[in-house]
Amino acid sequence: HEQSCSSPSPFSATFSAQEFLPRPSDRIHSPNSAAFMADCFPSLSNFHVEVLPSSDPNKNTAWFQYPGVWVIYVLLTIFGWLLVLSVSGCDSGTAWSVVHLLHFVITYCFFHWKKGTPFAEDQGMYNKLTWWEQVDNERQLTRNRKFLTVIPVVLYVIACRTTDYNIAWLFFNTIAVFVLVIAKFPNMHKVRIFGINDDYPT
């Protein structure tokens, strides 16, 4: 008895194009697509970026917690140096000293002198606090506070070195960094020396 050993050719079968198309239940927009992806790729279920709201309810200081604020702060300082250098035509050391002193005046005025917030919804709860005292919900030694303390010190070192420790510039730069750094100490929180900028009854 002789059996046929012939086997079907691999090219003899015909397939419908519908067999290669995704079924409606497998499409991305199907209701079960999220569960399907989670089952097939469990490691991707936690692969997402979650943007948390600011932990500071104070609008007057919450902006300093946004990403990139530190970089912008440094870039503005460098831009100020380039502006002074190009407009005045002075040397590099004098420009750095001018920037350092301008930084002292501006930051001391807005960070350590002015009180309250420009927002009426605060209902006056920050009227007795300066901007520095409001930062990070009044918590001390935070990353933002350390950054703002390091900046004037770095400017002071750069200004002194680039002016070759000129006596006149050294005197003014030292007073500026001394006042600005002392004002940022945790022990100076809500302290008014000699009653300066104190809250007087009305």
PDB file of C-alpha atoms in Angstrom:
ATOM      1  CA  HIS A   1       0.000   0.000   0.000  1.00  0.00           C
ATOM      2  CA  GLU A   2       1.483   3.216  -1.066  1.00  0.00           C
ATOM      3  CA  GLN A   3       0.660   6.407   0.839  1.00  0.00           C
ATOM      4  CA  SER A   4       1.029   9.813  -0.593  1.00  0.00           C
ATOM      5  CA  CYS A   5       3.832  11.762   1.088  1.00  0.00           C
ATOM      6  CA  SER A   6       2.995  14.981  -0.556  1.00  0.00           C
ATOM      7  CA  SER A   7       2.635  17.937   1.845  1.00  0.00           C
ATOM      8  CA  PRO A   8       0.851  21.166   1.142  1.00  0.00           C
ATOM      9  CA  SER A   9       3.025  23.880  -0.215  1.00  0.00           C
ATOM     10  CA  PRO A  10       3.663  26.799   2.103  1.00  0.00           C
ATOM     11  CA  PHE A  11       2.384  29.062  -0.634  1.00  0.00           C
ATOM     12  CA  SER A  12      -0.768  27.092  -1.264  1.00  0.00           C
ATOM     13  CA  ALA A  13      -2.714  28.562   1.663  1.00  0.00           C
ATOM     14  CA  THR A  14      -4.565  31.775   1.097  1.00  0.00           C
ATOM     15  CA  PHE A  15      -5.103  34.358   3.822  1.00  0.00           C
ATOM     16  CA  SER A  16      -7.583  37.115   4.122  1.00  0.00           C
ATOM     17  CA  ALA A  17      -6.334  40.630   4.665  1.00  0.00           C
ATOM     18  CA  GLN A  18      -8.686  40.925   7.604  1.00  0.00           C
ATOM     19  CA  GLU A  19      -6.539  38.442   9.551  1.00  0.00           C
ATOM     20  CA  PHE A  20      -3.641  40.920   9.653  1.00  0.00           C
ATOM     21  CA  LEU A  21      -5.680  43.951  10.652  1.00  0.00           C
ATOM     22  CA  PRO A  22      -6.072  44.761  14.349  1.00  0.00           C
ATOM     23  CA  ARG A  23      -9.388  43.931  15.817  1.00  0.00           C
ATOM     24  CA  PRO A  24     -11.466  46.847  17.090  1.00  0.00           C
ATOM     25  CA  SER A  25     -10.909  45.707  20.669  1.00  0.00           C
ATOM     26  CA  ASP A  26      -7.119  45.904  20.176  1.00  0.00           C
ATOM     27  CA  ARG A  27      -7.014  49.455  18.897  1.00  0.00           C
ATOM     28  CA  ILE A  28      -5.538  52.224  20.986  1.00  0.00           C
ATOM     29  CA  HIS A  29      -8.807  54.039  21.312  1.00  0.00           C
ATOM     30  CA  SER A  30     -10.713  50.994  22.537  1.00  0.00           C
ATOM     31  CA  PRO A  31     -12.014  51.025  26.129  1.00  0.00           C
ATOM     32  CA  ASN A  32      -9.781  48.108  27.130  1.00  0.00           C
ATOM     33  CA  SER A  33      -6.576  49.472  25.585  1.00  0.00           C
ATOM     34  CA  ALA A  34      -5.266  50.872  28.884  1.00  0.00           C
ATOM     35  CA  ALA A  35      -5.788  47.564  30.674  1.00  0.00           C
ATOM     36  CA  PHE A  36      -4.314  45.700  27.711  1.00  0.00           C
ATOM     37  CA  MET A  37      -1.140  47.839  27.769  1.00  0.00           C
ATOM     38  CA  ALA A  38      -0.852  47.484  31.543  1.00  0.00           C
ATOM     39  CA  ASP A  39      -1.071  43.683  31.257  1.00  0.00           C
ATOM     40  CA  CYS A  40       1.432  43.429  28.409  1.00  0.00           C
ATOM     41  CA  PHE A  41       3.838  46.071  29.730  1.00  0.00           C
ATOM     42  CA  PRO A  42       3.527  46.224  33.517  1.00  0.00           C
ATOM     43  CA  SER A  43       6.772  48.207  33.814  1.00  0.00           C
ATOM     44  CA  LEU A  44       5.201  51.057  31.851  1.00  0.00           C
ATOM     45  CA  SER A  45       2.288  51.477  34.220  1.00  0.00           C
ATOM     46  CA  ASN A  46       4.408  53.662  36.508  1.00  0.00           C
ATOM     47  CA  PHE A  47       6.303  55.374  33.714  1.00  0.00           C
ATOM     48  CA  HIS A  48       4.775  58.824  33.893  1.00  0.00           C
ATOM     49  CA  VAL A  49       5.636  62.310  35.062  1.00  0.00           C
ATOM     50  CA  GLU A  50       3.467  63.744  37.779  1.00  0.00           C
ATOM     51  CA  VAL A  51       3.490  67.512  38.214  1.00  0.00           C
ATOM     52  CA  LEU A  52       2.780  68.320  41.817  1.00  0.00           C
ATOM     53  CA  PRO A  53       1.245  71.641  42.788  1.00  0.00           C
ATOM     54  CA  SER A  54       3.368  74.102  44.705  1.00  0.00           C
ATOM     55  CA  SER A  55       3.498  73.415  48.429  1.00  0.00           C
ATOM     56  CA  ASP A  56       3.599  77.162  49.079  1.00  0.00           C
ATOM     57  CA  PRO A  57       0.083  78.666  49.199  1.00  0.00           C
ATOM     58  CA  ASN A  58       1.547  82.167  49.109  1.00  0.00           C
ATOM     59  CA  LYS A  59       1.440  83.493  45.543  1.00  0.00           C
ATOM     60  CA  ASN A  60       4.027  86.110  46.433  1.00  0.00           C
ATOM     61  CA  THR A  61       6.729  83.473  46.946  1.00  0.00           C
ATOM     62  CA  ALA A  62       5.405  80.347  45.191  1.00  0.00           C
ATOM     63  CA  TRP A  63       6.943  81.446  41.862  1.00  0.00           C
ATOM     64  CA  PHE A  64      10.442  80.846  43.257  1.00  0.00           C
ATOM     65  CA  GLN A  65       9.713  77.105  43.444  1.00  0.00           C
ATOM     66  CA  TYR A  66       9.144  76.794  39.704  1.00  0.00           C
ATOM     67  CA  PRO A  67      11.755  74.841  37.679  1.00  0.00           C
ATOM     68  CA  GLY A  68      14.356  77.015  36.021  1.00  0.00           C
ATOM     69  CA  VAL A  69      14.073  79.997  38.371  1.00  0.00           C
ATOM     70  CA  TRP A  70      17.622  79.523  39.650  1.00  0.00           C
ATOM     71  CA  VAL A  71      19.007  79.413  36.107  1.00  0.00           C
ATOM     72  CA  ILE A  72      17.097  82.548  35.131  1.00  0.00           C
ATOM     73  CA  TYR A  73      18.375  84.311  38.260  1.00  0.00           C
ATOM     74  CA  VAL A  74      21.991  83.533  37.379  1.00  0.00           C
ATOM     75  CA  LEU A  75      21.499  84.448  33.712  1.00  0.00           C
ATOM     76  CA  LEU A  76      19.969  87.800  34.647  1.00  0.00           C
ATOM     77  CA  THR A  77      22.956  88.519  36.882  1.00  0.00           C
ATOM     78  CA  ILE A  78      25.391  87.730  34.069  1.00  0.00           C
ATOM     79  CA  PHE A  79      23.311  89.805  31.644  1.00  0.00           C
ATOM     80  CA  GLY A  80      23.478  92.714  34.093  1.00  0.00           C
ATOM     81  CA  TRP A  81      27.267  92.437  34.158  1.00  0.00           C
ATOM     82  CA  LEU A  82      27.419  92.447  30.349  1.00  0.00           C
ATOM     83  CA  LEU A  83      25.089  95.445  30.240  1.00  0.00           C
ATOM     84  CA  VAL A  84      27.176  97.464  32.706  1.00  0.00           C
ATOM     85  CA  LEU A  85      30.348  96.428  30.896  1.00  0.00           C
ATOM     86  CA  SER A  86      29.068  97.508  27.484  1.00  0.00           C
ATOM     87  CA  VAL A  87      27.270 100.709  28.511  1.00  0.00           C
ATOM     88  CA  SER A  88      29.844 102.176  30.875  1.00  0.00           C
ATOM     89  CA  GLY A  89      32.933 100.924  29.083  1.00  0.00           C
ATOM     90  CA  CYS A  90      34.604 100.151  32.420  1.00  0.00           C
ATOM     91  CA  ASP A  91      36.853  97.207  33.148  1.00  0.00           C
ATOM     92  CA  SER A  92      35.573  93.783  34.150  1.00  0.00           C
ATOM     93  CA  GLY A  93      36.299  94.185  37.868  1.00  0.00           C
ATOM     94  CA  THR A  94      34.489  97.503  38.138  1.00  0.00           C
ATOM     95  CA  ALA A  95      31.501  96.042  36.285  1.00  0.00           C
ATOM     96  CA  TRP A  96      31.317  93.107  38.698  1.00  0.00           C
ATOM     97  CA  SER A  97      31.481  95.467  41.681  1.00  0.00           C
ATOM     98  CA  VAL A  98      28.681  97.603  40.249  1.00  0.00           C
ATOM     99  CA  VAL A  99      26.569  94.491  39.644  1.00  0.00           C
ATOM    100  CA  HIS A 100      27.264  93.282  43.174  1.00  0.00           C
ATOM    101  CA  LEU A 101      26.215  96.598  44.704  1.00  0.00           C
ATOM    102  CA  LEU A 102      23.132  96.857  42.477  1.00  0.00           C
ATOM    103  CA  HIS A 103      22.215  93.293  43.434  1.00  0.00           C
ATOM    104  CA  PHE A 104      22.552  94.292  47.080  1.00  0.00           C
ATOM    105  CA  VAL A 105      20.305  97.353  46.740  1.00  0.00           C
ATOM    106  CA  ILE A 106      17.605  95.588  44.697  1.00  0.00           C
ATOM    107  CA  THR A 107      17.428  92.383  46.723  1.00  0.00           C
ATOM    108  CA  TYR A 108      17.612  94.145  50.078  1.00  0.00           C
ATOM    109  CA  CYS A 109      14.755  96.423  49.069  1.00  0.00           C
ATOM    110  CA  PHE A 110      12.466  93.724  47.693  1.00  0.00           C
ATOM    111  CA  PHE A 111      13.532  90.753  49.846  1.00  0.00           C
ATOM    112  CA  HIS A 112      14.266  92.288  53.234  1.00  0.00           C
ATOM    113  CA  TRP A 113      12.491  95.643  53.420  1.00  0.00           C
ATOM    114  CA  LYS A 114       9.127  95.581  51.672  1.00  0.00           C
ATOM    115  CA  LYS A 115       6.417  93.709  53.541  1.00  0.00           C
ATOM    116  CA  GLY A 116       3.174  92.019  52.629  1.00  0.00           C
ATOM    117  CA  THR A 117       1.982  90.830  49.237  1.00  0.00           C
ATOM    118  CA  PRO A 118       0.250  92.496  46.280  1.00  0.00           C
ATOM    119  CA  PHE A 119      -2.591  89.950  46.433  1.00  0.00           C
ATOM    120  CA  ALA A 120      -5.800  90.928  48.200  1.00  0.00           C
ATOM    121  CA  GLU A 121      -6.892  87.318  48.788  1.00  0.00           C
ATOM    122  CA  ASP A 122      -4.143  86.947  51.397  1.00  0.00           C
ATOM    123  CA  GLN A 123      -6.342  89.090  53.667  1.00  0.00           C
ATOM    124  CA  GLY A 124      -3.349  90.740  55.269  1.00  0.00           C
ATOM    125  CA  MET A 125      -1.903  87.590  56.812  1.00  0.00           C
ATOM    126  CA  TYR A 126       1.563  88.451  55.435  1.00  0.00           C
ATOM    127  CA  ASN A 127       1.482  92.187  56.085  1.00  0.00           C
ATOM    128  CA  LYS A 128       4.109  91.975  58.824  1.00  0.00           C
ATOM    129  CA  LEU A 129       6.491  89.701  56.922  1.00  0.00           C
ATOM    130  CA  THR A 130       9.077  90.579  54.321  1.00  0.00           C
ATOM    131  CA  TRP A 131       9.427  88.500  51.161  1.00  0.00           C
ATOM    132  CA  TRP A 132      12.403  86.656  52.645  1.00  0.00           C
ATOM    133  CA  GLU A 133      10.420  85.801  55.770  1.00  0.00           C
ATOM    134  CA  GLN A 134       7.568  84.454  53.636  1.00  0.00           C
ATOM    135  CA  VAL A 135       9.714  82.138  51.489  1.00  0.00           C
ATOM    136  CA  ASP A 136       9.002  78.392  51.796  1.00  0.00           C
ATOM    137  CA  ASN A 137       6.277  78.896  54.411  1.00  0.00           C
ATOM    138  CA  GLU A 138       8.832  80.485  56.770  1.00  0.00           C
ATOM    139  CA  ARG A 139      10.893  77.281  56.901  1.00  0.00           C
ATOM    140  CA  GLN A 140      14.602  77.903  57.418  1.00  0.00           C
ATOM    141  CA  LEU A 141      17.678  76.473  55.679  1.00  0.00           C
ATOM    142  CA  THR A 142      15.745  75.323  52.625  1.00  0.00           C
ATOM    143  CA  ARG A 143      17.360  74.897  49.217  1.00  0.00           C
ATOM    144  CA  ASN A 144      15.942  78.210  48.002  1.00  0.00           C
ATOM    145  CA  ARG A 145      17.246  80.068  51.032  1.00  0.00           C
ATOM    146  CA  LYS A 146      20.700  78.542  50.683  1.00  0.00           C
ATOM    147  CA  PHE A 147      20.806  79.458  46.995  1.00  0.00           C
ATOM    148  CA  LEU A 148      19.859  83.075  47.703  1.00  0.00           C
ATOM    149  CA  THR A 149      22.526  83.218  50.424  1.00  0.00           C
ATOM    150  CA  VAL A 150      25.287  81.813  48.221  1.00  0.00           C
ATOM    151  CA  ILE A 151      24.636  84.214  45.315  1.00  0.00           C
ATOM    152  CA  PRO A 152      25.816  87.434  47.070  1.00  0.00           C
ATOM    153  CA  VAL A 153      28.844  85.612  48.488  1.00  0.00           C
ATOM    154  CA  VAL A 154      29.856  84.430  45.017  1.00  0.00           C
ATOM    155  CA  LEU A 155      29.357  87.936  43.607  1.00  0.00           C
ATOM    156  CA  TYR A 156      31.477  89.346  46.432  1.00  0.00           C
ATOM    157  CA  VAL A 157      34.349  86.943  45.745  1.00  0.00           C
ATOM    158  CA  ILE A 158      34.235  87.637  42.001  1.00  0.00           C
ATOM    159  CA  ALA A 159      34.096  91.408  42.531  1.00  0.00           C
ATOM    160  CA  CYS A 160      37.026  91.388  44.966  1.00  0.00           C
ATOM    161  CA  ARG A 161      39.250  89.176  42.833  1.00  0.00           C
ATOM    162  CA  THR A 162      38.569  91.009  39.569  1.00  0.00           C
ATOM    163  CA  THR A 163      39.334  94.388  41.190  1.00  0.00           C
ATOM    164  CA  ASP A 164      42.571  93.029  42.708  1.00  0.00           C
ATOM    165  CA  TYR A 165      41.185  93.816  46.166  1.00  0.00           C
ATOM    166  CA  ASN A 166      41.112  97.548  45.561  1.00  0.00           C
ATOM    167  CA  ILE A 167      40.586  99.223  48.938  1.00  0.00           C
ATOM    168  CA  ALA A 168      37.663 101.408  47.885  1.00  0.00           C
ATOM    169  CA  TRP A 169      35.741  98.643  46.131  1.00  0.00           C
ATOM    170  CA  LEU A 170      36.629  96.166  48.861  1.00  0.00           C
ATOM    171  CA  PHE A 171      35.128  98.460  51.500  1.00  0.00           C
ATOM    172  CA  PHE A 172      31.767  98.863  49.756  1.00  0.00           C
ATOM    173  CA  ASN A 173      31.583  95.240  48.610  1.00  0.00           C
ATOM    174  CA  THR A 174      32.295  93.981  52.133  1.00  0.00           C
ATOM    175  CA  ILE A 175      29.592  96.138  53.698  1.00  0.00           C
ATOM    176  CA  ALA A 176      27.083  95.004  51.069  1.00  0.00           C
ATOM    177  CA  VAL A 177      27.712  91.272  51.487  1.00  0.00           C
ATOM    178  CA  PHE A 178      27.859  91.586  55.274  1.00  0.00           C
ATOM    179  CA  VAL A 179      24.465  93.271  55.521  1.00  0.00           C
ATOM    180  CA  LEU A 180      22.826  90.991  52.958  1.00  0.00           C
ATOM    181  CA  VAL A 181      24.100  87.722  54.432  1.00  0.00           C
ATOM    182  CA  ILE A 182      23.386  88.698  58.043  1.00  0.00           C
ATOM    183  CA  ALA A 183      19.805  89.543  57.059  1.00  0.00           C
ATOM    184  CA  LYS A 184      19.386  85.979  55.783  1.00  0.00           C
ATOM    185  CA  PHE A 185      20.479  84.212  58.980  1.00  0.00           C
ATOM    186  CA  PRO A 186      17.764  82.050  60.596  1.00  0.00           C
ATOM    187  CA  ASN A 187      18.335  83.872  63.881  1.00  0.00           C
ATOM    188  CA  MET A 188      17.336  87.122  62.184  1.00  0.00           C
ATOM    189  CA  HIS A 189      13.871  85.832  61.273  1.00  0.00           C
ATOM    190  CA  LYS A 190      11.335  88.559  62.177  1.00  0.00           C
ATOM    191  CA  VAL A 191      14.061  90.513  63.997  1.00  0.00           C
ATOM    192  CA  ARG A 192      14.069  94.307  63.581  1.00  0.00           C
ATOM    193  CA  ILE A 193      17.392  95.773  64.727  1.00  0.00           C
ATOM    194  CA  PHE A 194      16.874  98.999  66.711  1.00  0.00           C
ATOM    195  CA  GLY A 195      13.230  98.840  65.663  1.00  0.00           C
ATOM    196  CA  ILE A 196      14.115  99.709  62.060  1.00  0.00           C
ATOM    197  CA  ASN A 197      11.275  98.767  59.682  1.00  0.00           C
ATOM    198  CA  ASP A 198       9.228  97.638  62.669  1.00  0.00           C
ATOM    199  CA  ASP A 199       5.446  97.465  62.705  1.00  0.00           C
ATOM    200  CA  TYR A 200       4.073 100.474  64.500  1.00  0.00           C
ATOM    201  CA  PRO A 201       0.465 100.622  65.732  1.00  0.00           C
ATOM    202  CA  THR A 202      -1.838 102.832  63.713  1.00  0.00           C
TER     203      THR A 202
END
